[in-house]
Amino acid sequence: MVIKVFLATSSGSTAIKKKQQEVVGFLEANKIDYAQMDIASNEENRMWMRENVPGDKKPTNGIPLPPQIFNEEGYCGDYETFFDAKEDNRVFAFLGLAPPPGSKEAKMAEQALILQNGKDPEEHLETPAEECNGESPTEAEDGEQESEKQEAAEEVEQTSNADDDQEDQENKEDDDELPVSEEEEDQPVTEDEEDAPVTEKLLSVKFECVFSDEP
């Protein structure tokens, strides 16, 4: 898109010349493509300007004065509206152009968009996957932490059970292989056990004596 500035190169008015220079100087300083449309030496440009300036922007005599600014065929405004836009840091919006990234006007436009939509434009465009699934980022993180804790607890429990089983198995093997102690092998025979055969012999002798014919 090309900005068209209708001006009079041979105007005798110092005020008009100054206004024209200010508009052209701003466009050149900001490297904005524009075309000067001279109405002093080109009757066609003069007629086109008069026909395309809106009625409410024309003076009482119906003849608009330069400079008049257009974006292609679209009317932007005259010097007064240009000056007001410049004071408000919205000249690019006035011209119908996107402001340069990082410029003050661009930052103001972003801020206005935030106020209008209630959120950051980047956040509006890039919706987190968790929100698309019906979960907020905080809820998703809490769920992951809870899952990790549960897995850790299960792992500890499995390890503990494995250790208990191994200990039981070792105790069982120790019981099976337990040798007979020396005390059990060397346990002495009691007197009753040693005297048992002698007692039986004495009883037998007495019995024979009782029933013997000899006195």
PDB file of C-alpha atoms in Angstrom:
ATOM      1  CA  MET A   1       0.000   0.000   0.000  1.00  0.00           C
ATOM      2  CA  VAL A   2       1.245   3.439  -0.920  1.00  0.00           C
ATOM      3  CA  ILE A   3       0.456   6.562   1.038  1.00  0.00           C
ATOM      4  CA  LYS A   4      -0.593   9.470  -1.185  1.00  0.00           C
ATOM      5  CA  VAL A   5       0.035  12.993   0.018  1.00  0.00           C
ATOM      6  CA  PHE A   6      -1.784  15.689  -1.951  1.00  0.00           C
ATOM      7  CA  LEU A   7       0.155  18.928  -1.656  1.00  0.00           C
ATOM      8  CA  ALA A   8       0.862  22.162  -3.489  1.00  0.00           C
ATOM      9  CA  THR A   9       4.535  22.530  -4.404  1.00  0.00           C
ATOM     10  CA  SER A  10       4.109  26.191  -5.414  1.00  0.00           C
ATOM     11  CA  SER A  11       1.840  27.334  -2.599  1.00  0.00           C
ATOM     12  CA  GLY A  12       2.306  30.904  -1.473  1.00  0.00           C
ATOM     13  CA  SER A  13       1.179  30.081   2.095  1.00  0.00           C
ATOM     14  CA  THR A  14       4.012  29.574   4.570  1.00  0.00           C
ATOM     15  CA  ALA A  15       1.678  27.724   6.955  1.00  0.00           C
ATOM     16  CA  ILE A  16       0.648  25.242   4.246  1.00  0.00           C
ATOM     17  CA  LYS A  17       4.275  24.664   3.231  1.00  0.00           C
ATOM     18  CA  LYS A  18       5.257  24.008   6.820  1.00  0.00           C
ATOM     19  CA  LYS A  19       2.445  21.488   7.287  1.00  0.00           C
ATOM     20  CA  GLN A  20       3.349  19.695   4.073  1.00  0.00           C
ATOM     21  CA  GLN A  21       7.006  19.479   5.078  1.00  0.00           C
ATOM     22  CA  GLU A  22       6.094  18.053   8.476  1.00  0.00           C
ATOM     23  CA  VAL A  23       3.968  15.276   6.935  1.00  0.00           C
ATOM     24  CA  VAL A  24       6.562  14.386   4.291  1.00  0.00           C
ATOM     25  CA  GLY A  25       9.403  14.537   6.833  1.00  0.00           C
ATOM     26  CA  PHE A  26       7.643  12.063   9.127  1.00  0.00           C
ATOM     27  CA  LEU A  27       7.049   9.602   6.285  1.00  0.00           C
ATOM     28  CA  GLU A  28      10.665   9.781   5.157  1.00  0.00           C
ATOM     29  CA  ALA A  29      12.036   9.469   8.684  1.00  0.00           C
ATOM     30  CA  ASN A  30      10.001   6.302   9.263  1.00  0.00           C
ATOM     31  CA  LYS A  31      10.806   4.915   5.799  1.00  0.00           C
ATOM     32  CA  ILE A  32       7.175   4.775   4.768  1.00  0.00           C
ATOM     33  CA  ASP A  33       6.526   4.528   1.044  1.00  0.00           C
ATOM     34  CA  TYR A  34       4.556   7.509  -0.188  1.00  0.00           C
ATOM     35  CA  ALA A  35       3.833   9.462  -3.340  1.00  0.00           C
ATOM     36  CA  GLN A  36       3.546  13.228  -3.639  1.00  0.00           C
ATOM     37  CA  MET A  37       0.489  14.247  -5.626  1.00  0.00           C
ATOM     38  CA  ASP A  38       0.947  17.875  -6.706  1.00  0.00           C
ATOM     39  CA  ILE A  39      -2.323  19.741  -7.113  1.00  0.00           C
ATOM     40  CA  ALA A  40      -0.645  22.972  -8.190  1.00  0.00           C
ATOM     41  CA  SER A  41       0.690  21.669 -11.476  1.00  0.00           C
ATOM     42  CA  ASN A  42      -1.768  18.794 -12.078  1.00  0.00           C
ATOM     43  CA  GLU A  43      -5.446  19.606 -12.428  1.00  0.00           C
ATOM     44  CA  GLU A  44      -6.403  15.951 -12.395  1.00  0.00           C
ATOM     45  CA  ASN A  45      -4.831  15.517  -8.945  1.00  0.00           C
ATOM     46  CA  ARG A  46      -6.650  18.622  -7.728  1.00  0.00           C
ATOM     47  CA  MET A  47     -10.043  17.339  -8.917  1.00  0.00           C
ATOM     48  CA  TRP A  48      -9.495  13.850  -7.566  1.00  0.00           C
ATOM     49  CA  MET A  49      -8.563  15.232  -4.141  1.00  0.00           C
ATOM     50  CA  ARG A  50     -11.624  17.470  -3.965  1.00  0.00           C
ATOM     51  CA  GLU A  51     -13.943  14.645  -4.975  1.00  0.00           C
ATOM     52  CA  ASN A  52     -12.588  12.070  -2.524  1.00  0.00           C
ATOM     53  CA  VAL A  53     -12.257  14.141   0.628  1.00  0.00           C
ATOM     54  CA  PRO A  54     -15.376  13.356   2.735  1.00  0.00           C
ATOM     55  CA  GLY A  55     -17.928  16.129   2.982  1.00  0.00           C
ATOM     56  CA  ASP A  56     -17.602  16.507   6.764  1.00  0.00           C
ATOM     57  CA  LYS A  57     -13.843  17.109   6.325  1.00  0.00           C
ATOM     58  CA  LYS A  58     -14.261  19.921   3.812  1.00  0.00           C
ATOM     59  CA  PRO A  59     -14.250  23.580   4.894  1.00  0.00           C
ATOM     60  CA  THR A  60     -17.335  25.747   4.541  1.00  0.00           C
ATOM     61  CA  ASN A  61     -16.310  26.849   1.041  1.00  0.00           C
ATOM     62  CA  GLY A  62     -16.099  23.195  -0.036  1.00  0.00           C
ATOM     63  CA  ILE A  63     -12.446  23.369  -1.157  1.00  0.00           C
ATOM     64  CA  PRO A  64     -10.102  21.249   1.008  1.00  0.00           C
ATOM     65  CA  LEU A  65      -6.608  22.609   1.506  1.00  0.00           C
ATOM     66  CA  PRO A  66      -3.405  20.590   1.296  1.00  0.00           C
ATOM     67  CA  PRO A  67      -1.957  18.490   2.684  1.00  0.00           C
ATOM     68  CA  GLN A  68      -4.575  15.741   2.368  1.00  0.00           C
ATOM     69  CA  ILE A  69      -3.488  12.175   3.079  1.00  0.00           C
ATOM     70  CA  PHE A  70      -4.810   8.952   1.499  1.00  0.00           C
ATOM     71  CA  ASN A  71      -3.902   5.284   1.739  1.00  0.00           C
ATOM     72  CA  GLU A  72      -4.400   4.239  -1.895  1.00  0.00           C
ATOM     73  CA  GLU A  73      -8.057   5.192  -2.412  1.00  0.00           C
ATOM     74  CA  GLY A  74      -8.940   5.379   1.281  1.00  0.00           C
ATOM     75  CA  TYR A  75      -9.019   8.738   3.020  1.00  0.00           C
ATOM     76  CA  CYS A  76      -6.833   9.084   6.122  1.00  0.00           C
ATOM     77  CA  GLY A  77      -7.243  12.736   7.022  1.00  0.00           C
ATOM     78  CA  ASP A  78      -5.848  16.236   6.806  1.00  0.00           C
ATOM     79  CA  TYR A  79      -2.967  17.843   8.656  1.00  0.00           C
ATOM     80  CA  GLU A  80      -4.934  18.422  11.874  1.00  0.00           C
ATOM     81  CA  THR A  81      -5.910  14.735  12.215  1.00  0.00           C
ATOM     82  CA  PHE A  82      -2.345  13.728  11.314  1.00  0.00           C
ATOM     83  CA  PHE A  83      -0.969  16.008  14.026  1.00  0.00           C
ATOM     84  CA  ASP A  84      -3.386  14.634  16.647  1.00  0.00           C
ATOM     85  CA  ALA A  85      -2.435  11.050  15.728  1.00  0.00           C
ATOM     86  CA  LYS A  86       1.236  11.930  15.995  1.00  0.00           C
ATOM     87  CA  GLU A  87       0.743  13.407  19.461  1.00  0.00           C
ATOM     88  CA  ASP A  88      -1.077  10.238  20.562  1.00  0.00           C
ATOM     89  CA  ASN A  89       1.579   7.892  19.104  1.00  0.00           C
ATOM     90  CA  ARG A  90      -0.873   6.330  16.659  1.00  0.00           C
ATOM     91  CA  VAL A  91       0.234   7.687  13.293  1.00  0.00           C
ATOM     92  CA  PHE A  92       0.582   4.215  11.784  1.00  0.00           C
ATOM     93  CA  ALA A  93      -2.992   3.431  12.754  1.00  0.00           C
ATOM     94  CA  PHE A  94      -4.014   6.770  11.261  1.00  0.00           C
ATOM     95  CA  LEU A  95      -2.289   5.785   8.006  1.00  0.00           C
ATOM     96  CA  GLY A  96      -3.813   2.302   8.043  1.00  0.00           C
ATOM     97  CA  LEU A  97      -0.401   0.632   8.473  1.00  0.00           C
ATOM     98  CA  ALA A  98       0.979  -1.878  10.975  1.00  0.00           C
ATOM     99  CA  PRO A  99       3.373  -0.228  13.440  1.00  0.00           C
ATOM    100  CA  PRO A 100       7.009  -1.414  13.431  1.00  0.00           C
ATOM    101  CA  PRO A 101       7.724  -4.213  15.937  1.00  0.00           C
ATOM    102  CA  GLY A 102       9.058  -2.847  19.203  1.00  0.00           C
ATOM    103  CA  SER A 103       7.866   0.681  18.541  1.00  0.00           C
ATOM    104  CA  LYS A 104       5.952   2.631  21.159  1.00  0.00           C
ATOM    105  CA  GLU A 105       2.815   2.497  19.022  1.00  0.00           C
ATOM    106  CA  ALA A 106       3.136  -1.289  18.666  1.00  0.00           C
ATOM    107  CA  LYS A 107       3.382  -1.705  22.451  1.00  0.00           C
ATOM    108  CA  MET A 108       0.361   0.521  22.943  1.00  0.00           C
ATOM    109  CA  ALA A 109      -1.588  -1.548  20.413  1.00  0.00           C
ATOM    110  CA  GLU A 110      -0.690  -4.759  22.247  1.00  0.00           C
ATOM    111  CA  GLN A 111      -1.755  -3.237  25.553  1.00  0.00           C
ATOM    112  CA  ALA A 112      -5.062  -2.166  24.060  1.00  0.00           C
ATOM    113  CA  LEU A 113      -5.602  -5.700  22.755  1.00  0.00           C
ATOM    114  CA  ILE A 114      -4.903  -7.132  26.204  1.00  0.00           C
ATOM    115  CA  LEU A 115      -7.451  -4.807  27.779  1.00  0.00           C
ATOM    116  CA  GLN A 116      -9.986  -5.697  25.105  1.00  0.00           C
ATOM    117  CA  ASN A 117      -9.587  -9.493  25.315  1.00  0.00           C
ATOM    118  CA  GLY A 118      -8.638  -9.743  28.961  1.00  0.00           C
ATOM    119  CA  LYS A 119      -5.436 -11.734  28.294  1.00  0.00           C
ATOM    120  CA  ASP A 120      -2.074 -11.609  26.587  1.00  0.00           C
ATOM    121  CA  PRO A 121      -2.376 -12.017  22.770  1.00  0.00           C
ATOM    122  CA  GLU A 122       0.303 -14.729  22.789  1.00  0.00           C
ATOM    123  CA  GLU A 123      -1.516 -16.612  25.523  1.00  0.00           C
ATOM    124  CA  HIS A 124      -4.724 -16.259  23.554  1.00  0.00           C
ATOM    125  CA  LEU A 125      -3.129 -17.745  20.453  1.00  0.00           C
ATOM    126  CA  GLU A 126      -1.147 -20.483  22.184  1.00  0.00           C
ATOM    127  CA  THR A 127      -3.544 -22.377  24.420  1.00  0.00           C
ATOM    128  CA  PRO A 128      -1.694 -24.962  26.539  1.00  0.00           C
ATOM    129  CA  ALA A 129      -2.442 -28.595  25.749  1.00  0.00           C
ATOM    130  CA  GLU A 130      -3.513 -29.166  29.373  1.00  0.00           C
ATOM    131  CA  GLU A 131      -6.232 -26.506  29.058  1.00  0.00           C
ATOM    132  CA  CYS A 132      -7.420 -28.081  25.801  1.00  0.00           C
ATOM    133  CA  ASN A 133      -7.851 -31.363  27.720  1.00  0.00           C
ATOM    134  CA  GLY A 134      -9.847 -29.642  30.444  1.00  0.00           C
ATOM    135  CA  GLU A 135      -6.978 -29.448  32.952  1.00  0.00           C
ATOM    136  CA  SER A 136      -5.089 -26.430  34.136  1.00  0.00           C
ATOM    137  CA  PRO A 137      -1.255 -26.553  34.190  1.00  0.00           C
ATOM    138  CA  THR A 138      -1.310 -26.613  38.015  1.00  0.00           C
ATOM    139  CA  GLU A 139      -3.702 -29.551  38.139  1.00  0.00           C
ATOM    140  CA  ALA A 140      -1.594 -31.469  35.630  1.00  0.00           C
ATOM    141  CA  GLU A 141       1.592 -30.897  37.675  1.00  0.00           C
ATOM    142  CA  ASP A 142      -0.137 -31.985  40.900  1.00  0.00           C
ATOM    143  CA  GLY A 143      -1.353 -35.152  39.173  1.00  0.00           C
ATOM    144  CA  GLU A 144       2.146 -35.987  37.950  1.00  0.00           C
ATOM    145  CA  GLN A 145       3.643 -35.443  41.437  1.00  0.00           C
ATOM    146  CA  GLU A 146       0.997 -37.655  43.058  1.00  0.00           C
ATOM    147  CA  SER A 147       1.639 -40.398  40.496  1.00  0.00           C
ATOM    148  CA  GLU A 148       5.391 -40.248  41.129  1.00  0.00           C
ATOM    149  CA  LYS A 149       4.856 -40.513  44.907  1.00  0.00           C
ATOM    150  CA  GLN A 150       2.581 -43.533  44.481  1.00  0.00           C
ATOM    151  CA  GLU A 151       5.080 -45.287  42.208  1.00  0.00           C
ATOM    152  CA  ALA A 152       7.890 -44.640  44.716  1.00  0.00           C
ATOM    153  CA  ALA A 153       5.802 -46.057  47.590  1.00  0.00           C
ATOM    154  CA  GLU A 154       4.976 -49.194  45.600  1.00  0.00           C
ATOM    155  CA  GLU A 155       8.645 -49.698  44.750  1.00  0.00           C
ATOM    156  CA  VAL A 156       9.665 -49.394  48.413  1.00  0.00           C
ATOM    157  CA  GLU A 157       6.958 -51.872  49.445  1.00  0.00           C
ATOM    158  CA  GLN A 158       8.051 -54.397  46.816  1.00  0.00           C
ATOM    159  CA  THR A 159      11.678 -54.088  47.923  1.00  0.00           C
ATOM    160  CA  SER A 160      10.691 -54.612  51.574  1.00  0.00           C
ATOM    161  CA  ASN A 161       8.636 -57.712  50.745  1.00  0.00           C
ATOM    162  CA  ALA A 162      11.486 -59.170  48.712  1.00  0.00           C
ATOM    163  CA  ASP A 163      13.896 -58.659  51.636  1.00  0.00           C
ATOM    164  CA  ASP A 164      11.459 -60.350  54.057  1.00  0.00           C
ATOM    165  CA  ASP A 165      11.045 -63.364  51.760  1.00  0.00           C
ATOM    166  CA  GLN A 166      14.801 -63.719  51.388  1.00  0.00           C
ATOM    167  CA  GLU A 167      15.290 -63.563  55.180  1.00  0.00           C
ATOM    168  CA  ASP A 168      12.597 -66.212  55.780  1.00  0.00           C
ATOM    169  CA  GLN A 169      14.213 -68.495  53.226  1.00  0.00           C
ATOM    170  CA  GLU A 170      17.628 -68.113  54.856  1.00  0.00           C
ATOM    171  CA  ASN A 171      16.174 -68.882  58.319  1.00  0.00           C
ATOM    172  CA  LYS A 172      14.467 -72.010  56.974  1.00  0.00           C
ATOM    173  CA  GLU A 173      17.697 -73.264  55.454  1.00  0.00           C
ATOM    174  CA  ASP A 174      19.516 -72.657  58.747  1.00  0.00           C
ATOM    175  CA  ASP A 175      16.911 -74.727  60.639  1.00  0.00           C
ATOM    176  CA  ASP A 176      17.214 -77.627  58.189  1.00  0.00           C
ATOM    177  CA  GLU A 177      20.977 -77.713  58.445  1.00  0.00           C
ATOM    178  CA  LEU A 178      21.132 -77.251  62.244  1.00  0.00           C
ATOM    179  CA  PRO A 179      23.597 -80.005  63.582  1.00  0.00           C
ATOM    180  CA  VAL A 180      23.135 -81.999  66.743  1.00  0.00           C
ATOM    181  CA  SER A 181      24.951 -80.308  69.549  1.00  0.00           C
ATOM    182  CA  GLU A 182      27.818 -81.952  71.430  1.00  0.00           C
ATOM    183  CA  GLU A 183      25.760 -81.821  74.622  1.00  0.00           C
ATOM    184  CA  GLU A 184      23.089 -83.998  73.058  1.00  0.00           C
ATOM    185  CA  GLU A 185      25.716 -86.473  71.751  1.00  0.00           C
ATOM    186  CA  ASP A 186      27.609 -86.626  75.069  1.00  0.00           C
ATOM    187  CA  GLN A 187      24.539 -86.607  77.308  1.00  0.00           C
ATOM    188  CA  PRO A 188      25.343 -89.166  80.134  1.00  0.00           C
ATOM    189  CA  VAL A 189      23.131 -92.094  80.938  1.00  0.00           C
ATOM    190  CA  THR A 190      21.214 -91.688  84.198  1.00  0.00           C
ATOM    191  CA  GLU A 191      21.817 -93.929  87.204  1.00  0.00           C
ATOM    192  CA  ASP A 192      18.391 -95.497  86.796  1.00  0.00           C
ATOM    193  CA  GLU A 193      19.286 -96.490  83.307  1.00  0.00           C
ATOM    194  CA  GLU A 194      22.670 -97.926  84.396  1.00  0.00           C
ATOM    195  CA  ASP A 195      21.174 -99.794  87.449  1.00  0.00           C
ATOM    196  CA  ALA A 196      18.260-101.259  85.570  1.00  0.00           C
ATOM    197  CA  PRO A 197      20.049-104.589  84.598  1.00  0.00           C
ATOM    198  CA  VAL A 198      21.549-105.055  88.129  1.00  0.00           C
ATOM    199  CA  THR A 199      18.146-104.725  89.770  1.00  0.00           C
ATOM    200  CA  GLU A 200      16.710-107.312  87.509  1.00  0.00           C
ATOM    201  CA  LYS A 201      19.555-109.757  88.410  1.00  0.00           C
ATOM    202  CA  LEU A 202      18.987-109.268  92.166  1.00  0.00           C
ATOM    203  CA  LEU A 203      15.300-109.949  91.879  1.00  0.00           C
ATOM    204  CA  SER A 204      16.038-113.127  89.959  1.00  0.00           C
ATOM    205  CA  VAL A 205      18.458-114.381  92.632  1.00  0.00           C
ATOM    206  CA  LYS A 206      15.994-113.697  95.443  1.00  0.00           C
ATOM    207  CA  PHE A 207      13.278-115.475  93.612  1.00  0.00           C
ATOM    208  CA  GLU A 208      15.489-118.546  93.158  1.00  0.00           C
ATOM    209  CA  CYS A 209      16.361-118.549  96.832  1.00  0.00           C
ATOM    210  CA  VAL A 210      12.769-118.522  97.951  1.00  0.00           C
ATOM    211  CA  PHE A 211      11.839-121.467  95.905  1.00  0.00           C
ATOM    212  CA  SER A 212      15.030-123.464  96.510  1.00  0.00           C
ATOM    213  CA  ASP A 213      14.925-126.600  98.709  1.00  0.00           C
ATOM    214  CA  GLU A 214      18.140-125.706 100.420  1.00  0.00           C
ATOM    215  CA  PRO A 215      17.854-123.852 103.703  1.00  0.00           C
TER     216      PRO A 215
END
